[in-house]
Coordinates of C-alpha atoms in Angstrom, one line a residue:
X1 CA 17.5 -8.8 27.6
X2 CA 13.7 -8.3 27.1
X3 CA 11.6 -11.2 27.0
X4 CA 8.4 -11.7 25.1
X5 CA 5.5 -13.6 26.3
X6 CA 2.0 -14.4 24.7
X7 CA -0.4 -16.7 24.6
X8 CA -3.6 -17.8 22.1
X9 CA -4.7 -13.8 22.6
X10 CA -1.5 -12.5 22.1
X11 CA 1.2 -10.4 24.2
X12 CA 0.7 -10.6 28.0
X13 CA 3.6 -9.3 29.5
X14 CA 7.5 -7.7 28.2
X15 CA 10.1 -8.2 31.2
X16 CA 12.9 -10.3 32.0
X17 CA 11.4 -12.2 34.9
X18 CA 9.0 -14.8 33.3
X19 CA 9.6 -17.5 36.7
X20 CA 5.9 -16.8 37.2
X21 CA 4.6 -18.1 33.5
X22 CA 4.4 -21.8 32.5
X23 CA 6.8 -21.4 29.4
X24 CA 5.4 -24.2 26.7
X25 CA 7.9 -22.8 23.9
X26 CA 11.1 -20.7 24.1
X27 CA 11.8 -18.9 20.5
X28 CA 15.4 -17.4 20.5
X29 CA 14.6 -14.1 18.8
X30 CA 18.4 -13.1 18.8
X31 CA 19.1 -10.3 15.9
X32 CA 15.9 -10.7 14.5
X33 CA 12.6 -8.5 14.3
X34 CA 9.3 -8.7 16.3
X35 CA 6.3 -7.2 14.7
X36 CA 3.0 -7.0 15.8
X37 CA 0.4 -8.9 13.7
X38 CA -0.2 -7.1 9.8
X39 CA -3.5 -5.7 9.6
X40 CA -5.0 -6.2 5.6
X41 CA -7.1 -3.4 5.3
X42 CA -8.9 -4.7 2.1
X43 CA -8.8 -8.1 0.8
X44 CA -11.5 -11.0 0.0
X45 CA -11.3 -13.4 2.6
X46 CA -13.7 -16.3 1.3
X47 CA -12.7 -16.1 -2.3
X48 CA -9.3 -15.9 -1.4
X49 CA -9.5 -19.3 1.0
X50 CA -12.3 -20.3 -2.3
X51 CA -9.1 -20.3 -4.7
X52 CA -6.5 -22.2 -1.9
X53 CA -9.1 -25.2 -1.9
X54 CA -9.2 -25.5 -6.1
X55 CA -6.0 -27.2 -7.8
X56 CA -2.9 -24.7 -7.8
X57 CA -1.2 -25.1 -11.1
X58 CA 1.8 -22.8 -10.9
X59 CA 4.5 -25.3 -10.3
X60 CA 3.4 -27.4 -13.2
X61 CA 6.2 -28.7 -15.7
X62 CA 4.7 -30.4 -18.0
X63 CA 0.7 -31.5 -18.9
X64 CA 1.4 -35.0 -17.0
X65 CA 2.0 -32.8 -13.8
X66 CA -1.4 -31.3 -14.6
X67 CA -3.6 -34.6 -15.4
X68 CA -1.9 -36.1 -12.1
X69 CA -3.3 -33.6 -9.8
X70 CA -6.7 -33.7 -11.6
X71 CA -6.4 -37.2 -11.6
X72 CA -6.2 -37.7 -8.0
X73 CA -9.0 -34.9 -7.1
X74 CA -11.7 -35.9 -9.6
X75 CA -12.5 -39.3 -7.3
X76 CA -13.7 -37.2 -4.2
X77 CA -16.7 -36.7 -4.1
X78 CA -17.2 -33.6 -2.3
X79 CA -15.3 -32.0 -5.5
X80 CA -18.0 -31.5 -8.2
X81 CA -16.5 -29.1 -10.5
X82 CA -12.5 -29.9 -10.9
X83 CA -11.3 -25.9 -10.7
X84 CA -7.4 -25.2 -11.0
X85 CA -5.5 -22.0 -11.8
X86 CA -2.1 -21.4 -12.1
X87 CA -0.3 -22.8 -14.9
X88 CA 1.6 -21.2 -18.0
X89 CA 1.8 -22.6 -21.2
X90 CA 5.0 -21.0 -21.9
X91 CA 6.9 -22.9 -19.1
X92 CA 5.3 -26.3 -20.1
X93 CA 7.6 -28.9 -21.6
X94 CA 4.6 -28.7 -24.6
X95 CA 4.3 -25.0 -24.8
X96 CA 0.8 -24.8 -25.6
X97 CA -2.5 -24.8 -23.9
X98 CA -4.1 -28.1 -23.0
X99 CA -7.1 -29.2 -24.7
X100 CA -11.1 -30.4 -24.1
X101 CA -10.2 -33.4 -25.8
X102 CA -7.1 -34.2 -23.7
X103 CA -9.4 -32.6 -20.7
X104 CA -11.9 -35.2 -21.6
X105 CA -9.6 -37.9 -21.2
X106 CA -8.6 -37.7 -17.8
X107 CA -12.1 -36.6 -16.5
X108 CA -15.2 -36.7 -18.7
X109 CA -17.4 -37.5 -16.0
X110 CA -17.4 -33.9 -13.9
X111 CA -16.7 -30.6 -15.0
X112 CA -12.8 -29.2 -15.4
X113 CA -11.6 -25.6 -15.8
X114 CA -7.8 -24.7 -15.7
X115 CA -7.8 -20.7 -15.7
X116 CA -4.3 -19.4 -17.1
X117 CA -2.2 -18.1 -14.9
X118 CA -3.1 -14.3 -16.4
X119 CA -6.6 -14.9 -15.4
X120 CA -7.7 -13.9 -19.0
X121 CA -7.8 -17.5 -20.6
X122 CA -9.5 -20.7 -19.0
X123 CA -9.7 -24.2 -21.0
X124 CA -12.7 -26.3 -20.3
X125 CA -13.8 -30.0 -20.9
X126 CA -17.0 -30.7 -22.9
X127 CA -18.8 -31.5 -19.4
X128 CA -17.5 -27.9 -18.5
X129 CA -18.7 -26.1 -21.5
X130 CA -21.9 -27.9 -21.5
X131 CA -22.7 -27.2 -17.7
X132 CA -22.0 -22.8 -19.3
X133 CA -24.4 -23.5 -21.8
X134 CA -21.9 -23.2 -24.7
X135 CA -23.3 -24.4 -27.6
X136 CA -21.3 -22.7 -30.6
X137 CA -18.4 -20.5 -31.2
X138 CA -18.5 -17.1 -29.8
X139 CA -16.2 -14.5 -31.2
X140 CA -17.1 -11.1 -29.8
X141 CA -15.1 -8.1 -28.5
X142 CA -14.1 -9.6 -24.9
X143 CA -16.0 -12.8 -25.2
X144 CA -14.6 -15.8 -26.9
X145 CA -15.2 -19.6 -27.0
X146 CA -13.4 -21.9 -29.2
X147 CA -15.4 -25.3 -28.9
X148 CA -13.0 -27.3 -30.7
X149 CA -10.5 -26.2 -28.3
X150 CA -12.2 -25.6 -25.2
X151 CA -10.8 -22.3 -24.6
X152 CA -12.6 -19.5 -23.3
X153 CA -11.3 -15.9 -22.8
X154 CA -12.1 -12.8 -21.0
X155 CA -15.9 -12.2 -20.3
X156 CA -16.7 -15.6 -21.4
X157 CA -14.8 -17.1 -18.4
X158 CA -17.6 -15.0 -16.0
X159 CA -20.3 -17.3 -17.8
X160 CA -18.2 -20.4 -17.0
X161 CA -17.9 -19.4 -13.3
X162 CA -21.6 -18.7 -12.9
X163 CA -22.0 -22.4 -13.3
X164 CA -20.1 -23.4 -10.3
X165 CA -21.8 -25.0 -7.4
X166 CA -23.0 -22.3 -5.0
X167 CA -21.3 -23.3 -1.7
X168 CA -22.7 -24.2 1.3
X169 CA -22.2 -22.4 4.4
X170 CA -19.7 -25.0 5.5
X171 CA -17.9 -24.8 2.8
X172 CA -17.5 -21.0 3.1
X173 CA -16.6 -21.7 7.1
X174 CA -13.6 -23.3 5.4
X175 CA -12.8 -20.9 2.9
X176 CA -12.7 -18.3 5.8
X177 CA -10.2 -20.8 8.1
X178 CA -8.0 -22.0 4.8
X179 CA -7.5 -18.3 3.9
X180 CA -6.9 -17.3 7.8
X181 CA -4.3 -19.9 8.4
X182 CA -2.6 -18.5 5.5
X183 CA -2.6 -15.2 6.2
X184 CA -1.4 -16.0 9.4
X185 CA 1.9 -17.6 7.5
X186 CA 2.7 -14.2 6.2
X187 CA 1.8 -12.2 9.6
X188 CA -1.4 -11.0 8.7
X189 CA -3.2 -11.7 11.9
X190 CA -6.8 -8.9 10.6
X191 CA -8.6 -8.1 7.8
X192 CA -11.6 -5.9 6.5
X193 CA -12.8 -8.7 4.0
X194 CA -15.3 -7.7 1.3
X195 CA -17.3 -11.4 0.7
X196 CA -20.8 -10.4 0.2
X197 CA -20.8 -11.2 -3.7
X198 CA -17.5 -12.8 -4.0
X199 CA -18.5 -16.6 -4.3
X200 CA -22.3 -16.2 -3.8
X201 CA -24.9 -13.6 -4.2
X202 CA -26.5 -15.0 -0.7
X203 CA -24.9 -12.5 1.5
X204 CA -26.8 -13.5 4.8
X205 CA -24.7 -17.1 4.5
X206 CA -21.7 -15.3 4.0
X207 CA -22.7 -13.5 7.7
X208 CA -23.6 -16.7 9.2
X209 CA -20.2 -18.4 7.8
X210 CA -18.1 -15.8 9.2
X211 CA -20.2 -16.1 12.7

């Protein structure tokens, strides 16, 4: 019997005699498989651990599931856009898209965007559309709003997410440890991360958030 022993920096020493080491936690690892940590050699850090901190919508039933979850976030203050993802109309007990109006009525006094699960279609609330600049109807190859509606498709959803808040450096130090603790759930312990334009065209405060 081999045994494994590591600490915060990882494996210090493979042997059976471990009398010497101060043993915290003892993990029976009997018929099962040790790997050493997953290296991702391409991924988006800070927009990844940007998308873990907005609403996820994915296990949503019904639009009451929805409006609770936007109804407990749109009280904190740090939260000045509402921004969800996930859902999909065709598993909702209504099987349709929500609406600006019924947006409007749980929140009317912030900004709200729930992006489709497909990432093609986003509905807005009229303090969303307003904060794009959306004035009219726009039906163009690859850019579409729908006013009445509050949907917005394809390009048009690029205009929307322009209009988020830029974050602060402290907010993209949490993306970065939000999105690492995750990784670290699935054994993915390095990255090569691409951030520079992901959430913010200010590249230096990506450098100082990572520092």
């Amino acid at each position: 019997m081999t045994n494994v022993v590591f600490d915060e920096q990882g494996i210090i020493y493979l042997g059976n005699d471990i009398s010497k080491f101060k043993v915290d936690k003892m993990i029976d690892g009997t018929n099962l498989f040790v790997y050493p940590g997953f290296y991702d050699s391409h991924m988006h850090l800070v927009s990844y651990g940007f998308y873990l901190s907005n609403l996820d919508l994915k296990d949503a039933k019904c639009f009451e599931d929805i409006y609770r979850l936007i109804s407990i976030r749109k009280d904190v203050d740090k939260y000045r856009w509402i921004i969800a993802r996930g859902f999909n109309d065709d598993k909702l007990a209504e099987k349709r898209m929500p609406t600006k109006s019924e947006l409007d009525a749980i929140c009317s006094d912030k900004p709200v965007c729930l992006t489709r699960c497909c990432g093609h279609i986003m509905v807005c609330n009229s303090k969303a559309l307003e904060m794009a600049g959306f004035e009219h109807d726009i039906d163009e190859i690859g850019y579409k709003v729908h006013m009445d509606s509050g949907i917005v498709e394809e390009n048009a959803i690029e205009t929307v997410k322009a209009a988020w808040p830029i974050p602060s450096i402290k907010e993209i130090s949490d993306y970065i440890l939000l999105a690492c603790s995750k990784c670290h759930e699935y054994g993915i312990t390095a990255c090569s991360s691409d951030d520079f334009i992901s959430i913010t065209s200010e590249y230096d405060e990506v450098l100082e958030a990572f520092e």
